[in-house]
Coordinates of C-alpha atoms and ligand atoms in Angstrom, one line a residue:
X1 CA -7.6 57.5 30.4
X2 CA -8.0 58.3 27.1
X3 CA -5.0 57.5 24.5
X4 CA -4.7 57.4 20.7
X5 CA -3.2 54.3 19.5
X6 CA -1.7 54.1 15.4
X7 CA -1.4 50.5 14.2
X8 CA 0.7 49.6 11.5
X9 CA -0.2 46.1 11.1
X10 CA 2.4 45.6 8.2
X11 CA 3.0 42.2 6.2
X12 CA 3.1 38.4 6.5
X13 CA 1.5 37.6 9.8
X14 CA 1.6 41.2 11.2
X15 CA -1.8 41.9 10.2
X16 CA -3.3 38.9 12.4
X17 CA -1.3 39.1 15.3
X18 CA -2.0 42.9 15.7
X19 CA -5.7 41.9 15.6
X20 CA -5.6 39.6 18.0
X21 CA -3.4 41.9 20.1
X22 CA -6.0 44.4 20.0
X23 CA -8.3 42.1 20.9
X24 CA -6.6 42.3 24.1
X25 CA -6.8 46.0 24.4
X26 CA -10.2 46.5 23.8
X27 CA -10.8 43.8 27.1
X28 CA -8.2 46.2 28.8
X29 CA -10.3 49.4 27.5
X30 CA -13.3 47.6 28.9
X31 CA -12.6 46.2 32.2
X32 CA -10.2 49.2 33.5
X33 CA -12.5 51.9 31.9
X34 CA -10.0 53.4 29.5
X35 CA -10.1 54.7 26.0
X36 CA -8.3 53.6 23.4
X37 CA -8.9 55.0 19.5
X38 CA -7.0 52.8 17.3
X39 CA -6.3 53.9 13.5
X40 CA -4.7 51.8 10.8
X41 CA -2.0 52.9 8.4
X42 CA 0.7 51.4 6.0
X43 CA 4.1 50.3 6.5
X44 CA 6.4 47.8 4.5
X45 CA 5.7 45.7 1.7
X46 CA 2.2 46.4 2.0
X47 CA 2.5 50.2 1.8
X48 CA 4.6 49.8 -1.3
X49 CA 2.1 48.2 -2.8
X50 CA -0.7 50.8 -2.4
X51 CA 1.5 54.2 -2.3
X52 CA 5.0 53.0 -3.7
X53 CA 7.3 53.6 -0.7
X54 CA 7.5 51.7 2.6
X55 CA 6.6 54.3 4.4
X56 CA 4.8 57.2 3.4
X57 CA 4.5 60.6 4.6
X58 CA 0.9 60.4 6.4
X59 CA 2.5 57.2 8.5
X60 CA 4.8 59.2 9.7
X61 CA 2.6 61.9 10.4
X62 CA 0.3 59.4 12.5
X63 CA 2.7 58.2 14.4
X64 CA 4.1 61.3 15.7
X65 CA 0.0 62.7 16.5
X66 CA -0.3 59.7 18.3
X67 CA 0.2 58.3 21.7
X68 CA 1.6 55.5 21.2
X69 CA 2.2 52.8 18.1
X70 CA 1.8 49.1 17.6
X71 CA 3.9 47.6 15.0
X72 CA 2.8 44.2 13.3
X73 CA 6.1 42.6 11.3
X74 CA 7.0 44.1 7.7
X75 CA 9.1 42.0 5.0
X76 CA 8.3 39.6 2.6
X77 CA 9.9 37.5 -0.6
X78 CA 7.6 39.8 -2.8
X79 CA 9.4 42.6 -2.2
X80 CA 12.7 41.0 -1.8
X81 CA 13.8 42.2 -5.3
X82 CA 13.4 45.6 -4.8
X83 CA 16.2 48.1 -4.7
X84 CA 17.4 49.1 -1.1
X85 CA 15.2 52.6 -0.5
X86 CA 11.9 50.6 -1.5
X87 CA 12.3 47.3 0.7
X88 CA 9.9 46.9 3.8
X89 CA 12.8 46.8 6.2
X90 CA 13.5 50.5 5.0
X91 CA 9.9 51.8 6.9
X92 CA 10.7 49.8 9.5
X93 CA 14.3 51.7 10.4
X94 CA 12.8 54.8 9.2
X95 CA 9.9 55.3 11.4
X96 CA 12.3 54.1 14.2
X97 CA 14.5 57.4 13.1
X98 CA 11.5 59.4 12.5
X99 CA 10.2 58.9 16.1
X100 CA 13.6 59.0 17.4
X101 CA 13.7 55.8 19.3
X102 CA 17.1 55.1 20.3
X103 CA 16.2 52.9 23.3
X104 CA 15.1 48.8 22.5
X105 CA 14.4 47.4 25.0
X106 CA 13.8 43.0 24.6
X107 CA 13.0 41.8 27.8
X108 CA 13.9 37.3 27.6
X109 CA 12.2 35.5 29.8
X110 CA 11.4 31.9 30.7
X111 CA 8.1 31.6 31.4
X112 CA 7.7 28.5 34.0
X113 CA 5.2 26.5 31.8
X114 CA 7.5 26.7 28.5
X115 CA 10.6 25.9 30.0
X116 CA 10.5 22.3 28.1
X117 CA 10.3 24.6 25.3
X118 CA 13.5 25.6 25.3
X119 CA 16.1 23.6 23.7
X120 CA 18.9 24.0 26.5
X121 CA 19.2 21.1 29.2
X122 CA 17.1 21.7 32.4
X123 CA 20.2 22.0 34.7
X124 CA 21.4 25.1 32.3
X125 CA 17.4 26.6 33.4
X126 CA 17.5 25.9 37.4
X127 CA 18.5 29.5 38.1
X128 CA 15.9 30.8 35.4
X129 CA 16.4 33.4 32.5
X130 CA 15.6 36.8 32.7
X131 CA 17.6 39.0 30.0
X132 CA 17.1 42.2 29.1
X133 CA 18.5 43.1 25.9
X134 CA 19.0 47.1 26.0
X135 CA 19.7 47.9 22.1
X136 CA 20.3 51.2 20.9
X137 CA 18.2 51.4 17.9
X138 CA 19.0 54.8 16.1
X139 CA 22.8 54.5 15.1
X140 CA 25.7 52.2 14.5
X141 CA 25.8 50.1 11.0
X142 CA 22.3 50.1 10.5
X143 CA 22.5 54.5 9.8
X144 CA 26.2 54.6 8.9
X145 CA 26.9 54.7 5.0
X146 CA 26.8 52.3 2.7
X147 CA 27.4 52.2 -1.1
X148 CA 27.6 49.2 -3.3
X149 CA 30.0 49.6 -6.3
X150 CA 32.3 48.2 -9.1
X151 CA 36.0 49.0 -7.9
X152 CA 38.2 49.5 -10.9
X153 CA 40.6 46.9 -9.1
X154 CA 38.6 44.5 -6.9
X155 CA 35.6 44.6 -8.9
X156 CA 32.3 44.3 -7.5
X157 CA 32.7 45.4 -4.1
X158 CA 30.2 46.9 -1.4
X159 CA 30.7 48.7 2.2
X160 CA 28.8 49.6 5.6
X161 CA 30.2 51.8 7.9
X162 CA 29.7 51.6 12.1
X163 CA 29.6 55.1 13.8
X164 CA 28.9 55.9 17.2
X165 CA 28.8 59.1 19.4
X166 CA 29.6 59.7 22.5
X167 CA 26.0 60.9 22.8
X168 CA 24.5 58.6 21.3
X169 CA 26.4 56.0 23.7
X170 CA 25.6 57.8 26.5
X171 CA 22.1 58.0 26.0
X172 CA 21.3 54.6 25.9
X173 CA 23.7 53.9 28.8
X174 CA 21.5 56.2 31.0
X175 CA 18.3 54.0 29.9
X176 CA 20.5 50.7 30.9
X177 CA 21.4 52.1 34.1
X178 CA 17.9 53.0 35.1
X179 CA 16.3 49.9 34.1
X180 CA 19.8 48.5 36.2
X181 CA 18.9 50.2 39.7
X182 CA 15.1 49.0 39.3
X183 CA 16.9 45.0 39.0
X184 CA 19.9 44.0 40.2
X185 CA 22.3 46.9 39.7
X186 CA 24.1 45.1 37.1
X187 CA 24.8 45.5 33.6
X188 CA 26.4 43.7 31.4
X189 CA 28.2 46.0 28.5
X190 CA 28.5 44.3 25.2
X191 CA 30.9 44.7 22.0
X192 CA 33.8 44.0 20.0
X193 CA 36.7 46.2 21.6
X194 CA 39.5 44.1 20.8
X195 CA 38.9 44.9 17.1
X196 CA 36.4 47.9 16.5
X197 CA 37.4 51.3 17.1
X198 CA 33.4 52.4 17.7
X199 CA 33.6 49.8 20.4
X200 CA 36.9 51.5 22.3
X201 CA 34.7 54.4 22.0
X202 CA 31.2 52.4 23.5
X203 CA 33.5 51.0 26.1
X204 CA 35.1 53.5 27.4
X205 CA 31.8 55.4 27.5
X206 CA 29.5 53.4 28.7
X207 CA 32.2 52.9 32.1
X208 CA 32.4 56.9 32.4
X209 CA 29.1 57.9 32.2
X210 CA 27.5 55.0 34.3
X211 CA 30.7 55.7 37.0
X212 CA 29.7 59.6 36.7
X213 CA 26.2 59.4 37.2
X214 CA 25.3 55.9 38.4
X215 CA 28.1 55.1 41.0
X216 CA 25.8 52.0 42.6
X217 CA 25.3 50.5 39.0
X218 CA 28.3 48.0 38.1
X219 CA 29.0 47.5 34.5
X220 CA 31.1 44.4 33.5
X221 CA 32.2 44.2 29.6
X222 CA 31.7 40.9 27.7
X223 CA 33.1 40.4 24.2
X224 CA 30.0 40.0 21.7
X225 CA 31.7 36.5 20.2
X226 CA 31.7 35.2 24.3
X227 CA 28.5 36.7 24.8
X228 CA 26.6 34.7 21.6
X229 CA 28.4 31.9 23.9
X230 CA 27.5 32.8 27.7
X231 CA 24.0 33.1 26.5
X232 CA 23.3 29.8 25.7
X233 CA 26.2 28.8 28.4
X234 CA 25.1 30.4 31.6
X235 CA 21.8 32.6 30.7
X236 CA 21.4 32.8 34.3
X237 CA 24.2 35.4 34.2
X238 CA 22.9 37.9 32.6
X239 CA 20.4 40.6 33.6
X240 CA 20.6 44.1 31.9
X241 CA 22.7 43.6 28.9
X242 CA 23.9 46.6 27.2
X243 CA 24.5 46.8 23.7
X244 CA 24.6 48.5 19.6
X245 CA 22.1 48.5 17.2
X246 CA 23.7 45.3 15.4
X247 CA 24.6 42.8 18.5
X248 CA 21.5 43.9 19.8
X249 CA 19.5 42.7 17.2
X250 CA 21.9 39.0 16.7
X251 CA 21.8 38.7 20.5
X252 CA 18.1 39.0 20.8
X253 CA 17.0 36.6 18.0
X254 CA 19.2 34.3 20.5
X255 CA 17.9 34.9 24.0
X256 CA 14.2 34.0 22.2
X257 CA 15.6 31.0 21.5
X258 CA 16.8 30.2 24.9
X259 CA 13.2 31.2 26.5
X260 CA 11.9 28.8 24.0
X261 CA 10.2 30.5 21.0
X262 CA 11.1 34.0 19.2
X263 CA 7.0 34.0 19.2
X264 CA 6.8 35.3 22.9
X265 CA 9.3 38.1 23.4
X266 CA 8.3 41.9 23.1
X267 CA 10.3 44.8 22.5
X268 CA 9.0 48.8 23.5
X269 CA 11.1 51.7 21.4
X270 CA 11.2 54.7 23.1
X271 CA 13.0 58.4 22.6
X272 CA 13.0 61.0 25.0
X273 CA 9.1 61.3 25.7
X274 CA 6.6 58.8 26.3
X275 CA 5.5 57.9 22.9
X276 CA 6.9 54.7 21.9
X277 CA 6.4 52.1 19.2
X278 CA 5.9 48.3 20.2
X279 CA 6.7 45.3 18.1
X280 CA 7.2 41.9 18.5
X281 CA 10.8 41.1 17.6
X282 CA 9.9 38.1 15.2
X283 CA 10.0 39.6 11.8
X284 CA 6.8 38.4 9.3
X285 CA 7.1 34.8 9.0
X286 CA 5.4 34.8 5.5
X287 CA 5.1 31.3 5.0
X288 CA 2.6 31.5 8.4
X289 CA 0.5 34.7 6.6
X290 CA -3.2 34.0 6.8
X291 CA -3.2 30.3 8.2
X292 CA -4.1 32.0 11.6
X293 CA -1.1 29.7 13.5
X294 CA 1.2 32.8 14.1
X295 CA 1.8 32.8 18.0
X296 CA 0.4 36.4 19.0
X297 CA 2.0 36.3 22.6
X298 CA 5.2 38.7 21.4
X299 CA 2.7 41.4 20.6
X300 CA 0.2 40.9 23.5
X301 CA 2.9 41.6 25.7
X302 CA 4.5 44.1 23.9
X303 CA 1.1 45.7 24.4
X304 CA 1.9 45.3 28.4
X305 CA 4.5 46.9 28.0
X306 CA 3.1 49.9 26.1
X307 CA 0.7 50.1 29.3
X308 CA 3.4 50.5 30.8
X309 CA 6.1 52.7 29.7
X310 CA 4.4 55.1 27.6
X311 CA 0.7 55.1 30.1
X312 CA 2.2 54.7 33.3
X313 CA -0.6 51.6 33.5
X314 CA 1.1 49.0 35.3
X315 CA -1.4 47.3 37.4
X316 CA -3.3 46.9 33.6
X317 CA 0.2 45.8 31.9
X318 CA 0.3 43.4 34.9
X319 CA -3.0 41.9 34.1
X320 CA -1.9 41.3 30.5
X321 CA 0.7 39.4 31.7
X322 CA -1.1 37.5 34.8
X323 CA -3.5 36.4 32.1
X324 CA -0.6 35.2 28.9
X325 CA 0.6 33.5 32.5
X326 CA -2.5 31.9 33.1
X327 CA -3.2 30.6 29.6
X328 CA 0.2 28.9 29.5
X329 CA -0.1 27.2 32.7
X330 CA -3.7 25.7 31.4
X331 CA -2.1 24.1 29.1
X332 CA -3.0 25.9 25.3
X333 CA -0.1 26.6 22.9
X334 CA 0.5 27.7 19.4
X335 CA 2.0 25.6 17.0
X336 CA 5.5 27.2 18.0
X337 CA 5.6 26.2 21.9
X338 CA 3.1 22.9 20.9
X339 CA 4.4 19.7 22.8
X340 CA 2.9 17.0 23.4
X341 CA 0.0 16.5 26.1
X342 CA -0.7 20.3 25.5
X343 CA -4.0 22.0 23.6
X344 CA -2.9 23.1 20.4
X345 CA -4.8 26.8 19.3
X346 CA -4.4 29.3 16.6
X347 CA -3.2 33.0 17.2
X348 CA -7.2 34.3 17.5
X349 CA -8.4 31.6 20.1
X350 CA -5.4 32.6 21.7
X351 CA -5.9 36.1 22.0
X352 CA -9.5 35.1 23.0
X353 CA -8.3 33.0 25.8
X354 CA -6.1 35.8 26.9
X355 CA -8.6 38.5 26.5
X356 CA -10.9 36.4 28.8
X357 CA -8.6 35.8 31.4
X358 CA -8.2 39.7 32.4
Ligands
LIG1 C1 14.3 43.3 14.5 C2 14.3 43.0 13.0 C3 14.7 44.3 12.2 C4 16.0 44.8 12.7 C5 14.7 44.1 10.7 C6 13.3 43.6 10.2 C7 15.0 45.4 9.9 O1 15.2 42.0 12.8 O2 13.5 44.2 14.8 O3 15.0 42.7 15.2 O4 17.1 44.3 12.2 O5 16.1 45.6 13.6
LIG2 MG1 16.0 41.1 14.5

């Protein structure tokens, strides 16, 4: 098979861990007998510096000529005092518009070997923890407008606004309740309906369209302020769990936790076709940049899954993950899931282990 690959290695530690992801990719190429042309370009902080705007035209243009994407991390305290439209962030939400990728999906899982990593008591682990976080990434307050301005009467004063569409609620539902029949048939539906209109709307949605058209999926709502809660409560009771752009992206950041280290969980974008974009979901951890001690695991997999759900290769995304399996059970950790009795390694040996174990 032969597939075109854009990287957009990004800033802070985005530009090692996408190497040593590809590291893994070219062992993949090699022992399965693919093709895979990889070719760079800028996003965030760094493509600010060189062409003055987070993401320039010909990134875009890459992206959507190619295959599939791999996304590093963007962000940075040097570009922290920039005005809104130039921060790194801003390439980062706008390719994900660009390319249409409404559908996040975080898959949180405890991998046996880290499960002292976690910091929740053994007995809250026995049943394990396998979350899928199902964020729709196009819409809701991270699109809606926002304005920042001196009132006449309150003074300085600034607003977001959260707006959802049917459609747009729909359309993630359907991805939720696909990825539900291929688990458990369950899915757990997350907002704020006791206060937010857009989450009356998501509610009430969500329940029609998955009754309508997926009458052997059953959706049970949670409260986002109970959910931040059950997570760390009861992980075990979650599987598929349903939710907007801005819980999504909260309640993510927290099921990492729970699985031990925001270093090891992947994330695939996707739209309507098979080109999708693939990012760890740790942002760029600046103070880590060039010290080679970034754990690359979050990207390897979310390589894995790129085999996957945009090439149809699963017995290859498989062997990815046999192998970050295999690595963990001998015992080698980055400085993030380190503990003591383990072998400590930086993010290239650990790609190199990986890469050797496929
Ligand atoms: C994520 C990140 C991004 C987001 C930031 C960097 C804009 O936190 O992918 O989870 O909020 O979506
Ligand atoms: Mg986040």
């Amino acid at each position: 098979m032969k597939k075109q690959i854009t990287v957009l290695p990004g800033d802070g530690i985005g530009p090692e861990i996408t190497s040593a992801a590809l590291r893994v990719l070219r062992r993949i190429e090699q022992k399965f007998c693919h093709k895979f042309n990889f070719s760079f370009s800028l996003i965030g902080g760094s493509a600010v510096d060189v062409c003055g705007s987070p993401l320039p035209q010909e990134t875009i243009d890459a992206c959507l000529a190619s295959d599939s994407v791999l996304l590093g991390a963007v962000g940075g305290p040097k570009w922290d005092v920039l005005p809104p439209e130039m921060r790194p962030e801003k390439g980062l939400l706008g390719i994900r518009k660009a390319m249409n990728l409404y559908s996040n999906i975080r898959p949180a899982r405890l991998w046996k070997a880290l499960s002292g990593a976690s910091p929740l008591k053994a007995e809250l682990l026995e049943h394990g923890v396998e979350i899928t976080v199902v964020r729709e990434l196009t819409g809701g307050i991270y699109f809606g407008k926002r304005e920042t301005l001196e009132d006449p009467t309150l003074g300085p004063t600034a607003r977001d606004t959260e707006q959802y569409s049917a459609f747009e609620i729909e359309r993630i539902t359907r991805i939720a309740c696909e990825l539900a029949r291929k688990r458990t048939g369950r899915i757990i539906s997350v907002d704020k309906a006791n206060v937010l209109d857009t989450s009356r709307l998501w509610r009430k949605t969500v329940h029609a369209y998955a009754a309508a058209n997926y009458p052997d999926v059953s959706v049970t709502d949670m409260l986002v302020d109970n959910a931040a809660m059950q997570i760390v409560k009861n992980p075990a009771q979650f599987d598929v769990l349903l939710t907007s752009n801005l819980f999504g992206d909260i309640l993510s950041d927290e099921a990492a936790q729970v699985t031990g280290s925001i270093g090891m969980l992947p994330s695939s974008s996707l739209g309507d076709g098979t080109r999708g974009l693939y990012e760890p979901i740790h942002g760029s951890a600046p103070d880590l940049a060039g010290t080679d001690t970034a754990n690359p695991i979050a990207t390897v997999l979310s390589c894995a899954m790129m085999l996957r759900d945009s090439f149809s290769l699963s017995e290859e995304a498989a062997a990815v993950e046999h192998a970050v399996d295999a690595v963990l059970e001998e015992g080698y950790r980055t400085a993030d899931i380190f503990s003591a009795g383990m072998k400590r390694i930086g993010c290239m040996q650990m790609a190199e282990l990986i890469a050797e174990r496929i």
